[in-house]
Amino acid sequence: MRILGAKNYDEMSRKAANIISAQVTLNPKSVLGLATGSSPIGLYNHLIKLHGQGDISFSECQAVNLDEYLGLDKNSDQSYAYFMYENLFKHVDIKLENTYIPNGMNTDECAESERYNAVIEKLGGVDIQLLGIGNNGHIAFNEPDDVFAKKTHCVELTQNTIEANARFFDNIDDIPKKAYTMGVQSIMSAKKIVLVASGVGKAEILYQTVAGGITPNVPASVLQLHNDVTIIADEDALSVIREKAPHLINN
Ligand code: GLP
């Protein structure tokens, strides 16, 4: 696990965008595992800039997203499908038919989960998986639990996650209570993983993620078992690691 510091959100975003950009340059047919939330927005902006300058093309890439709310149509402005379109896809040359996300409108949870697992399998796995981290240590929507869920499944969101994501909705009651998410095994099967974290609200959970025991109660802690994880965090998010385990920070 590599832990890279950044002085602020913008520097974190640029460093992460450079890694994704290098991946796409080295392998234009990369399968990109993409994430939502506020953490990756800055890095998507940098990728859009690099694309605009003619430095990278996504025309041969495939993109597979981590998760989607149950009950939201892809045209709903709170859906993750809409988020991806607005924040990245519509600004670059990726082919929309090469972008994949769980279908939040499929209420047959088993069928949708199996369909999505088959999509990931058909793509041959993910080359580089981008992640954010929830305040409670969730990755994608894998919430703290007693066991690690393996593949795509439907989850009940915790109250903590519902409250943390309330900022994206007009009314807290509008937030879906369930979501489809890739499982921990699907995420861990990616060849490379890049996690971005920003803000003091992530500092304690980031410390537990990298320095604590590996436990499904802190889902992101499983990343300690992956052999190619890069965490890029701004100084606020790094603050507890800096204080308690500075030797873990690579720069
Ligand atoms: C949501 C997403 C996660 C994301 C998390 C953190 O729950 N499902 O993939 O990592 O939010 O979001 P933020 O980056 O806005 O803090």
PDB file of C-alpha atoms and ligand atoms in Angstrom:
ATOM      1  CA  MET A   1       0.000   0.000   0.000  1.00  0.00           C
ATOM      2  CA  ARG A   2       1.344   3.406  -1.034  1.00  0.00           C
ATOM      3  CA  ILE A   3       0.096   6.465   0.848  1.00  0.00           C
ATOM      4  CA  LEU A   4       0.696   9.744  -0.926  1.00  0.00           C
ATOM      5  CA  GLY A   5       0.003  13.104   0.645  1.00  0.00           C
ATOM      6  CA  ALA A   6      -1.382  16.142  -1.126  1.00  0.00           C
ATOM      7  CA  LYS A   7      -1.579  19.653   0.249  1.00  0.00           C
ATOM      8  CA  ASN A   8      -5.224  20.069  -0.676  1.00  0.00           C
ATOM      9  CA  TYR A   9      -8.149  18.687  -2.672  1.00  0.00           C
ATOM     10  CA  ASP A  10      -6.851  20.054  -5.959  1.00  0.00           C
ATOM     11  CA  GLU A  11      -3.415  18.501  -5.585  1.00  0.00           C
ATOM     12  CA  MET A  12      -5.008  15.196  -4.544  1.00  0.00           C
ATOM     13  CA  SER A  13      -7.188  15.329  -7.660  1.00  0.00           C
ATOM     14  CA  ARG A  14      -4.271  16.110  -9.978  1.00  0.00           C
ATOM     15  CA  LYS A  15      -2.118  13.294  -8.592  1.00  0.00           C
ATOM     16  CA  ALA A  16      -4.957  10.796  -8.955  1.00  0.00           C
ATOM     17  CA  ALA A  17      -5.824  12.033 -12.464  1.00  0.00           C
ATOM     18  CA  ASN A  18      -2.181  11.597 -13.487  1.00  0.00           C
ATOM     19  CA  ILE A  19      -2.278   7.951 -12.416  1.00  0.00           C
ATOM     20  CA  ILE A  20      -5.503   7.284 -14.371  1.00  0.00           C
ATOM     21  CA  SER A  21      -4.092   9.206 -17.314  1.00  0.00           C
ATOM     22  CA  ALA A  22      -0.906   7.106 -17.295  1.00  0.00           C
ATOM     23  CA  GLN A  23      -3.027   3.952 -17.213  1.00  0.00           C
ATOM     24  CA  VAL A  24      -5.074   5.050 -20.236  1.00  0.00           C
ATOM     25  CA  THR A  25      -1.948   6.131 -22.106  1.00  0.00           C
ATOM     26  CA  LEU A  26      -0.172   2.838 -21.485  1.00  0.00           C
ATOM     27  CA  ASN A  27      -3.272   0.782 -22.266  1.00  0.00           C
ATOM     28  CA  PRO A  28      -5.875   2.666 -24.321  1.00  0.00           C
ATOM     29  CA  LYS A  29      -8.235  -0.314 -23.970  1.00  0.00           C
ATOM     30  CA  SER A  30      -8.214  -0.144 -20.170  1.00  0.00           C
ATOM     31  CA  VAL A  31     -11.203  -1.202 -18.110  1.00  0.00           C
ATOM     32  CA  LEU A  32     -11.679   1.667 -15.667  1.00  0.00           C
ATOM     33  CA  GLY A  33     -13.554   1.060 -12.425  1.00  0.00           C
ATOM     34  CA  LEU A  34     -15.163   4.390 -11.563  1.00  0.00           C
ATOM     35  CA  ALA A  35     -16.629   5.900  -8.415  1.00  0.00           C
ATOM     36  CA  THR A  36     -19.040   8.643  -7.420  1.00  0.00           C
ATOM     37  CA  GLY A  37     -19.222  11.052  -4.476  1.00  0.00           C
ATOM     38  CA  SER A  38     -17.523  14.413  -3.990  1.00  0.00           C
ATOM     39  CA  SER A  39     -14.011  12.969  -3.706  1.00  0.00           C
ATOM     40  CA  PRO A  40     -13.512  12.042  -7.399  1.00  0.00           C
ATOM     41  CA  ILE A  41     -15.153  15.128  -8.951  1.00  0.00           C
ATOM     42  CA  GLY A  42     -11.880  17.105  -9.000  1.00  0.00           C
ATOM     43  CA  LEU A  43      -9.976  14.267 -10.602  1.00  0.00           C
ATOM     44  CA  TYR A  44     -12.685  13.882 -13.253  1.00  0.00           C
ATOM     45  CA  ASN A  45     -12.272  17.603 -13.970  1.00  0.00           C
ATOM     46  CA  HIS A  46      -8.545  17.094 -14.465  1.00  0.00           C
ATOM     47  CA  LEU A  47      -9.150  14.135 -16.772  1.00  0.00           C
ATOM     48  CA  ILE A  48     -11.550  16.304 -18.792  1.00  0.00           C
ATOM     49  CA  LYS A  49      -8.823  18.942 -19.031  1.00  0.00           C
ATOM     50  CA  LEU A  50      -6.211  16.402 -20.141  1.00  0.00           C
ATOM     51  CA  HIS A  51      -8.640  15.092 -22.734  1.00  0.00           C
ATOM     52  CA  GLY A  52      -9.386  18.641 -23.940  1.00  0.00           C
ATOM     53  CA  GLN A  53      -5.652  19.266 -24.425  1.00  0.00           C
ATOM     54  CA  GLY A  54      -5.449  16.141 -26.566  1.00  0.00           C
ATOM     55  CA  ASP A  55      -3.326  14.290 -23.998  1.00  0.00           C
ATOM     56  CA  ILE A  56      -5.669  11.337 -23.427  1.00  0.00           C
ATOM     57  CA  SER A  57      -8.465   9.566 -25.209  1.00  0.00           C
ATOM     58  CA  PHE A  58     -11.063   7.268 -23.689  1.00  0.00           C
ATOM     59  CA  SER A  59     -12.377   6.132 -27.054  1.00  0.00           C
ATOM     60  CA  GLU A  60     -11.274   2.547 -26.543  1.00  0.00           C
ATOM     61  CA  CYS A  61     -11.807   2.371 -22.765  1.00  0.00           C
ATOM     62  CA  GLN A  62     -14.567   0.566 -20.935  1.00  0.00           C
ATOM     63  CA  ALA A  63     -15.908   2.019 -17.702  1.00  0.00           C
ATOM     64  CA  VAL A  64     -17.657   0.066 -15.000  1.00  0.00           C
ATOM     65  CA  ASN A  65     -19.112   1.830 -11.975  1.00  0.00           C
ATOM     66  CA  LEU A  66     -19.172   0.605  -8.422  1.00  0.00           C
ATOM     67  CA  ASP A  67     -22.744   1.182  -7.379  1.00  0.00           C
ATOM     68  CA  GLU A  68     -26.181   2.673  -7.929  1.00  0.00           C
ATOM     69  CA  TYR A  69     -29.173   3.538  -5.787  1.00  0.00           C
ATOM     70  CA  LEU A  70     -32.130   1.188  -5.993  1.00  0.00           C
ATOM     71  CA  GLY A  71     -35.233   2.877  -7.345  1.00  0.00           C
ATOM     72  CA  LEU A  72     -33.502   5.691  -9.234  1.00  0.00           C
ATOM     73  CA  ASP A  73     -33.759   5.817 -12.988  1.00  0.00           C
ATOM     74  CA  LYS A  74     -30.606   6.691 -14.947  1.00  0.00           C
ATOM     75  CA  ASN A  75     -32.201  10.011 -15.904  1.00  0.00           C
ATOM     76  CA  SER A  76     -32.906  10.989 -12.298  1.00  0.00           C
ATOM     77  CA  ASP A  77     -30.472  13.739 -11.341  1.00  0.00           C
ATOM     78  CA  GLN A  78     -29.597  11.933  -8.095  1.00  0.00           C
ATOM     79  CA  SER A  79     -28.697   8.654  -9.783  1.00  0.00           C
ATOM     80  CA  TYR A  80     -25.061   7.678 -10.111  1.00  0.00           C
ATOM     81  CA  ALA A  81     -25.629   7.072 -13.842  1.00  0.00           C
ATOM     82  CA  TYR A  82     -26.578  10.745 -14.168  1.00  0.00           C
ATOM     83  CA  PHE A  83     -23.613  11.777 -11.981  1.00  0.00           C
ATOM     84  CA  MET A  84     -21.176   9.952 -14.244  1.00  0.00           C
ATOM     85  CA  TYR A  85     -22.703  11.405 -17.384  1.00  0.00           C
ATOM     86  CA  GLU A  86     -22.638  14.962 -16.036  1.00  0.00           C
ATOM     87  CA  ASN A  87     -19.243  14.841 -14.337  1.00  0.00           C
ATOM     88  CA  LEU A  88     -17.240  12.851 -16.875  1.00  0.00           C
ATOM     89  CA  PHE A  89     -18.813  10.970 -19.748  1.00  0.00           C
ATOM     90  CA  LYS A  90     -20.449  13.847 -21.598  1.00  0.00           C
ATOM     91  CA  HIS A  91     -17.174  15.798 -21.579  1.00  0.00           C
ATOM     92  CA  VAL A  92     -14.871  13.109 -23.008  1.00  0.00           C
ATOM     93  CA  ASP A  93     -14.817  10.707 -25.942  1.00  0.00           C
ATOM     94  CA  ILE A  94     -15.809   7.531 -24.096  1.00  0.00           C
ATOM     95  CA  LYS A  95     -18.498   5.609 -25.956  1.00  0.00           C
ATOM     96  CA  LEU A  96     -21.624   5.477 -23.801  1.00  0.00           C
ATOM     97  CA  GLU A  97     -22.224   1.891 -24.889  1.00  0.00           C
ATOM     98  CA  ASN A  98     -18.889   1.079 -23.200  1.00  0.00           C
ATOM     99  CA  THR A  99     -20.051   2.412 -19.824  1.00  0.00           C
ATOM    100  CA  TYR A 100     -21.723   0.159 -17.284  1.00  0.00           C
ATOM    101  CA  ILE A 101     -23.563   0.773 -14.031  1.00  0.00           C
ATOM    102  CA  PRO A 102     -26.083  -1.324 -12.091  1.00  0.00           C
ATOM    103  CA  ASN A 103     -29.666  -0.734 -13.168  1.00  0.00           C
ATOM    104  CA  GLY A 104     -31.352   0.889 -10.163  1.00  0.00           C
ATOM    105  CA  MET A 105     -34.772   0.292 -11.702  1.00  0.00           C
ATOM    106  CA  ASN A 106     -34.456  -3.477 -11.680  1.00  0.00           C
ATOM    107  CA  THR A 107     -36.221  -4.553  -8.487  1.00  0.00           C
ATOM    108  CA  ASP A 108     -35.229  -8.185  -8.990  1.00  0.00           C
ATOM    109  CA  GLU A 109     -32.182  -7.964  -6.738  1.00  0.00           C
ATOM    110  CA  CYS A 110     -30.755 -11.388  -7.569  1.00  0.00           C
ATOM    111  CA  ALA A 111     -31.198 -10.983 -11.306  1.00  0.00           C
ATOM    112  CA  GLU A 112     -29.624  -7.517 -11.362  1.00  0.00           C
ATOM    113  CA  SER A 113     -26.688  -8.592  -9.192  1.00  0.00           C
ATOM    114  CA  GLU A 114     -26.015 -11.593 -11.402  1.00  0.00           C
ATOM    115  CA  ARG A 115     -26.345  -9.499 -14.540  1.00  0.00           C
ATOM    116  CA  TYR A 116     -23.780  -7.019 -13.227  1.00  0.00           C
ATOM    117  CA  ASN A 117     -21.367  -9.758 -12.149  1.00  0.00           C
ATOM    118  CA  ALA A 118     -21.578 -11.143 -15.673  1.00  0.00           C
ATOM    119  CA  VAL A 119     -20.821  -7.672 -17.098  1.00  0.00           C
ATOM    120  CA  ILE A 120     -17.653  -7.400 -14.989  1.00  0.00           C
ATOM    121  CA  GLU A 121     -16.617 -10.914 -15.912  1.00  0.00           C
ATOM    122  CA  LYS A 122     -17.174 -10.310 -19.614  1.00  0.00           C
ATOM    123  CA  LEU A 123     -14.977  -7.210 -19.438  1.00  0.00           C
ATOM    124  CA  GLY A 124     -12.208  -9.452 -18.128  1.00  0.00           C
ATOM    125  CA  GLY A 125     -11.935  -7.624 -14.815  1.00  0.00           C
ATOM    126  CA  VAL A 126     -10.974  -4.084 -13.929  1.00  0.00           C
ATOM    127  CA  ASP A 127      -7.515  -2.685 -14.732  1.00  0.00           C
ATOM    128  CA  ILE A 128      -7.662   0.271 -12.364  1.00  0.00           C
ATOM    129  CA  GLN A 129     -10.323   0.803  -9.725  1.00  0.00           C
ATOM    130  CA  LEU A 130     -10.963   4.244  -8.334  1.00  0.00           C
ATOM    131  CA  LEU A 131     -12.449   4.434  -4.830  1.00  0.00           C
ATOM    132  CA  GLY A 132     -13.614   6.994  -2.334  1.00  0.00           C
ATOM    133  CA  ILE A 133     -14.247   6.083   1.284  1.00  0.00           C
ATOM    134  CA  GLY A 134     -17.318   6.627   3.417  1.00  0.00           C
ATOM    135  CA  ASN A 135     -17.074   8.166   6.893  1.00  0.00           C
ATOM    136  CA  ASN A 136     -17.754   4.716   8.304  1.00  0.00           C
ATOM    137  CA  GLY A 137     -15.124   3.011   6.129  1.00  0.00           C
ATOM    138  CA  HIS A 138     -17.455   1.817   3.407  1.00  0.00           C
ATOM    139  CA  ILE A 139     -16.087   1.301  -0.096  1.00  0.00           C
ATOM    140  CA  ALA A 140     -18.626   1.492  -2.920  1.00  0.00           C
ATOM    141  CA  PHE A 141     -21.700   0.732  -0.791  1.00  0.00           C
ATOM    142  CA  ASN A 142     -20.145  -2.132   1.158  1.00  0.00           C
ATOM    143  CA  GLU A 143     -21.257  -1.060   4.606  1.00  0.00           C
ATOM    144  CA  PRO A 144     -19.641  -2.194   7.890  1.00  0.00           C
ATOM    145  CA  ASP A 145     -20.814  -5.725   8.599  1.00  0.00           C
ATOM    146  CA  ASP A 146     -19.769  -8.997  10.203  1.00  0.00           C
ATOM    147  CA  VAL A 147     -18.695 -10.497   6.903  1.00  0.00           C
ATOM    148  CA  PHE A 148     -17.241  -9.266   3.628  1.00  0.00           C
ATOM    149  CA  ALA A 149     -19.795  -9.556   0.822  1.00  0.00           C
ATOM    150  CA  LYS A 150     -18.145 -11.030  -2.240  1.00  0.00           C
ATOM    151  CA  LYS A 151     -19.814  -9.978  -5.458  1.00  0.00           C
ATOM    152  CA  THR A 152     -22.477  -7.527  -6.583  1.00  0.00           C
ATOM    153  CA  HIS A 153     -25.400  -7.471  -4.201  1.00  0.00           C
ATOM    154  CA  CYS A 154     -28.155  -5.243  -2.904  1.00  0.00           C
ATOM    155  CA  VAL A 155     -27.498  -3.523   0.442  1.00  0.00           C
ATOM    156  CA  GLU A 156     -29.536  -1.653   3.017  1.00  0.00           C
ATOM    157  CA  LEU A 157     -27.736   1.648   3.529  1.00  0.00           C
ATOM    158  CA  THR A 158     -26.806   2.535   7.093  1.00  0.00           C
ATOM    159  CA  GLN A 159     -28.238   5.645   8.744  1.00  0.00           C
ATOM    160  CA  ASN A 160     -24.696   7.102   8.760  1.00  0.00           C
ATOM    161  CA  THR A 161     -24.433   6.757   4.971  1.00  0.00           C
ATOM    162  CA  ILE A 162     -27.936   8.113   4.396  1.00  0.00           C
ATOM    163  CA  GLU A 163     -27.085  11.170   6.489  1.00  0.00           C
ATOM    164  CA  ALA A 164     -23.670  11.637   4.837  1.00  0.00           C
ATOM    165  CA  ASN A 165     -25.269  11.554   1.376  1.00  0.00           C
ATOM    166  CA  ALA A 166     -28.188  13.793   2.364  1.00  0.00           C
ATOM    167  CA  ARG A 167     -26.280  16.795   1.009  1.00  0.00           C
ATOM    168  CA  PHE A 168     -26.937  15.588  -2.521  1.00  0.00           C
ATOM    169  CA  PHE A 169     -30.721  15.426  -2.051  1.00  0.00           C
ATOM    170  CA  ASP A 170     -33.348  18.140  -1.441  1.00  0.00           C
ATOM    171  CA  ASN A 171     -34.956  16.081   1.267  1.00  0.00           C
ATOM    172  CA  ILE A 172     -33.471  13.306   3.412  1.00  0.00           C
ATOM    173  CA  ASP A 173     -36.638  11.249   2.837  1.00  0.00           C
ATOM    174  CA  ASP A 174     -35.859  11.188  -0.894  1.00  0.00           C
ATOM    175  CA  ILE A 175     -32.662   9.168  -0.347  1.00  0.00           C
ATOM    176  CA  PRO A 176     -33.103   5.570  -1.386  1.00  0.00           C
ATOM    177  CA  LYS A 177     -32.606   3.146   1.496  1.00  0.00           C
ATOM    178  CA  LYS A 178     -31.045   0.483  -0.682  1.00  0.00           C
ATOM    179  CA  ALA A 179     -28.384   0.299  -3.364  1.00  0.00           C
ATOM    180  CA  TYR A 180     -26.654  -2.143  -5.657  1.00  0.00           C
ATOM    181  CA  THR A 181     -22.927  -2.376  -5.083  1.00  0.00           C
ATOM    182  CA  MET A 182     -19.992  -4.350  -6.355  1.00  0.00           C
ATOM    183  CA  GLY A 183     -18.799  -6.640  -3.598  1.00  0.00           C
ATOM    184  CA  VAL A 184     -15.450  -6.630  -1.857  1.00  0.00           C
ATOM    185  CA  GLN A 185     -14.186  -9.535  -3.940  1.00  0.00           C
ATOM    186  CA  SER A 186     -15.077  -7.688  -7.152  1.00  0.00           C
ATOM    187  CA  ILE A 187     -13.172  -4.614  -5.935  1.00  0.00           C
ATOM    188  CA  MET A 188     -10.190  -6.635  -4.726  1.00  0.00           C
ATOM    189  CA  SER A 189      -9.958  -8.363  -8.122  1.00  0.00           C
ATOM    190  CA  ALA A 190      -8.957  -5.080  -9.801  1.00  0.00           C
ATOM    191  CA  LYS A 191      -5.324  -5.064 -10.892  1.00  0.00           C
ATOM    192  CA  LYS A 192      -4.677  -1.637  -9.377  1.00  0.00           C
ATOM    193  CA  ILE A 193      -6.664   0.416  -6.878  1.00  0.00           C
ATOM    194  CA  VAL A 194      -6.509   4.172  -6.302  1.00  0.00           C
ATOM    195  CA  LEU A 195      -8.373   5.597  -3.310  1.00  0.00           C
ATOM    196  CA  VAL A 196      -8.859   9.322  -2.870  1.00  0.00           C
ATOM    197  CA  ALA A 197      -9.776  10.893   0.457  1.00  0.00           C
ATOM    198  CA  SER A 198     -10.217  14.505   1.418  1.00  0.00           C
ATOM    199  CA  GLY A 199     -11.202  16.399   4.537  1.00  0.00           C
ATOM    200  CA  VAL A 200     -10.835  15.925   8.258  1.00  0.00           C
ATOM    201  CA  GLY A 201     -14.026  13.866   8.396  1.00  0.00           C
ATOM    202  CA  LYS A 202     -12.099  11.007   6.743  1.00  0.00           C
ATOM    203  CA  ALA A 203      -8.996  11.243   8.972  1.00  0.00           C
ATOM    204  CA  GLU A 204      -9.884   8.728  11.693  1.00  0.00           C
ATOM    205  CA  ILE A 205     -11.388   6.139   9.348  1.00  0.00           C
ATOM    206  CA  LEU A 206      -8.413   6.443   7.006  1.00  0.00           C
ATOM    207  CA  TYR A 207      -6.118   5.714   9.931  1.00  0.00           C
ATOM    208  CA  GLN A 208      -8.172   2.633  10.843  1.00  0.00           C
ATOM    209  CA  THR A 209      -8.160   1.591   7.182  1.00  0.00           C
ATOM    210  CA  VAL A 210      -4.386   1.523   6.885  1.00  0.00           C
ATOM    211  CA  ALA A 211      -3.206   0.860  10.442  1.00  0.00           C
ATOM    212  CA  GLY A 212      -6.001  -1.092  12.090  1.00  0.00           C
ATOM    213  CA  GLY A 213      -7.012  -4.747  11.899  1.00  0.00           C
ATOM    214  CA  ILE A 214      -8.519  -6.100   8.697  1.00  0.00           C
ATOM    215  CA  THR A 215     -12.191  -6.340   9.515  1.00  0.00           C
ATOM    216  CA  PRO A 216     -15.525  -6.150   7.670  1.00  0.00           C
ATOM    217  CA  ASN A 217     -16.484  -3.587  10.306  1.00  0.00           C
ATOM    218  CA  VAL A 218     -14.095  -1.234   8.478  1.00  0.00           C
ATOM    219  CA  PRO A 219     -14.645  -2.495   4.922  1.00  0.00           C
ATOM    220  CA  ALA A 220     -11.803  -0.424   3.424  1.00  0.00           C
ATOM    221  CA  SER A 221      -9.308  -2.182   5.722  1.00  0.00           C
ATOM    222  CA  VAL A 222      -9.421  -5.176   3.351  1.00  0.00           C
ATOM    223  CA  LEU A 223      -7.354  -3.059   0.943  1.00  0.00           C
ATOM    224  CA  GLN A 224      -4.334  -3.884   3.117  1.00  0.00           C
ATOM    225  CA  LEU A 225      -4.441  -7.309   1.443  1.00  0.00           C
ATOM    226  CA  HIS A 226      -4.224  -5.969  -2.114  1.00  0.00           C
ATOM    227  CA  ASN A 227      -0.777  -5.725  -3.676  1.00  0.00           C
ATOM    228  CA  ASP A 228      -1.255  -2.519  -5.690  1.00  0.00           C
ATOM    229  CA  VAL A 229      -3.185   0.103  -3.746  1.00  0.00           C
ATOM    230  CA  THR A 230      -2.367   3.813  -3.859  1.00  0.00           C
ATOM    231  CA  ILE A 231      -4.106   6.094  -1.394  1.00  0.00           C
ATOM    232  CA  ILE A 232      -3.949   9.788  -2.196  1.00  0.00           C
ATOM    233  CA  ALA A 233      -5.168  11.954   0.644  1.00  0.00           C
ATOM    234  CA  ASP A 234      -5.058  15.636   1.412  1.00  0.00           C
ATOM    235  CA  GLU A 235      -3.420  16.844   4.619  1.00  0.00           C
ATOM    236  CA  ASP A 236      -6.737  17.023   6.507  1.00  0.00           C
ATOM    237  CA  ALA A 237      -7.599  13.426   5.679  1.00  0.00           C
ATOM    238  CA  LEU A 238      -4.044  12.354   6.539  1.00  0.00           C
ATOM    239  CA  SER A 239      -3.940  14.149   9.881  1.00  0.00           C
ATOM    240  CA  VAL A 240      -4.539  11.164  12.178  1.00  0.00           C
ATOM    241  CA  ILE A 241      -2.101   8.946  10.243  1.00  0.00           C
ATOM    242  CA  ARG A 242       0.482  11.753  10.440  1.00  0.00           C
ATOM    243  CA  GLU A 243       0.028  11.892  14.184  1.00  0.00           C
ATOM    244  CA  LYS A 244      -0.161   8.170  15.028  1.00  0.00           C
ATOM    245  CA  ALA A 245       1.589   6.312  12.199  1.00  0.00           C
ATOM    246  CA  PRO A 246       3.642   8.767  10.104  1.00  0.00           C
ATOM    247  CA  HIS A 247       5.970   5.962   8.945  1.00  0.00           C
ATOM    248  CA  LEU A 248       3.107   4.650   6.780  1.00  0.00           C
ATOM    249  CA  ILE A 249       3.110   7.764   4.608  1.00  0.00           C
ATOM    250  CA  ASN A 250       5.325   7.423   1.539  1.00  0.00           C
ATOM    251  CA  ASN A 251       5.563  11.128   0.798  1.00  0.00           C
TER     252      ASN A 251
HETATM  253  C1  GLP B   1     -20.986   7.088  -1.459  1.00  0.00           C
HETATM  254  C2  GLP B   1     -20.429   6.206  -2.562  1.00  0.00           C
HETATM  255  C3  GLP B   1     -19.015   5.803  -2.292  1.00  0.00           C
HETATM  256  C4  GLP B   1     -18.189   7.008  -1.903  1.00  0.00           C
HETATM  257  C5  GLP B   1     -18.750   7.606  -0.629  1.00  0.00           C
HETATM  258  C6  GLP B   1     -17.954   8.780  -0.116  1.00  0.00           C
HETATM  259  O1  GLP B   1     -21.503   6.377  -0.417  1.00  0.00           O
HETATM  260  N1  GLP B   1     -21.216   5.028  -2.756  1.00  0.00           N
HETATM  261  O2  GLP B   1     -18.467   5.171  -3.452  1.00  0.00           O
HETATM  262  O3  GLP B   1     -16.852   6.642  -1.705  1.00  0.00           O
HETATM  263  O4  GLP B   1     -20.076   8.031  -0.936  1.00  0.00           O
HETATM  264  O5  GLP B   1     -18.389   9.944  -0.739  1.00  0.00           O
HETATM  265  P1  GLP B   1     -17.662  11.334  -0.680  1.00  0.00           P
HETATM  266  O6  GLP B   1     -16.520  11.229  -1.613  1.00  0.00           O
HETATM  267  O7  GLP B   1     -18.712  12.294  -1.179  1.00  0.00           O
HETATM  268  O8  GLP B   1     -17.281  11.571   0.719  1.00  0.00           O
END
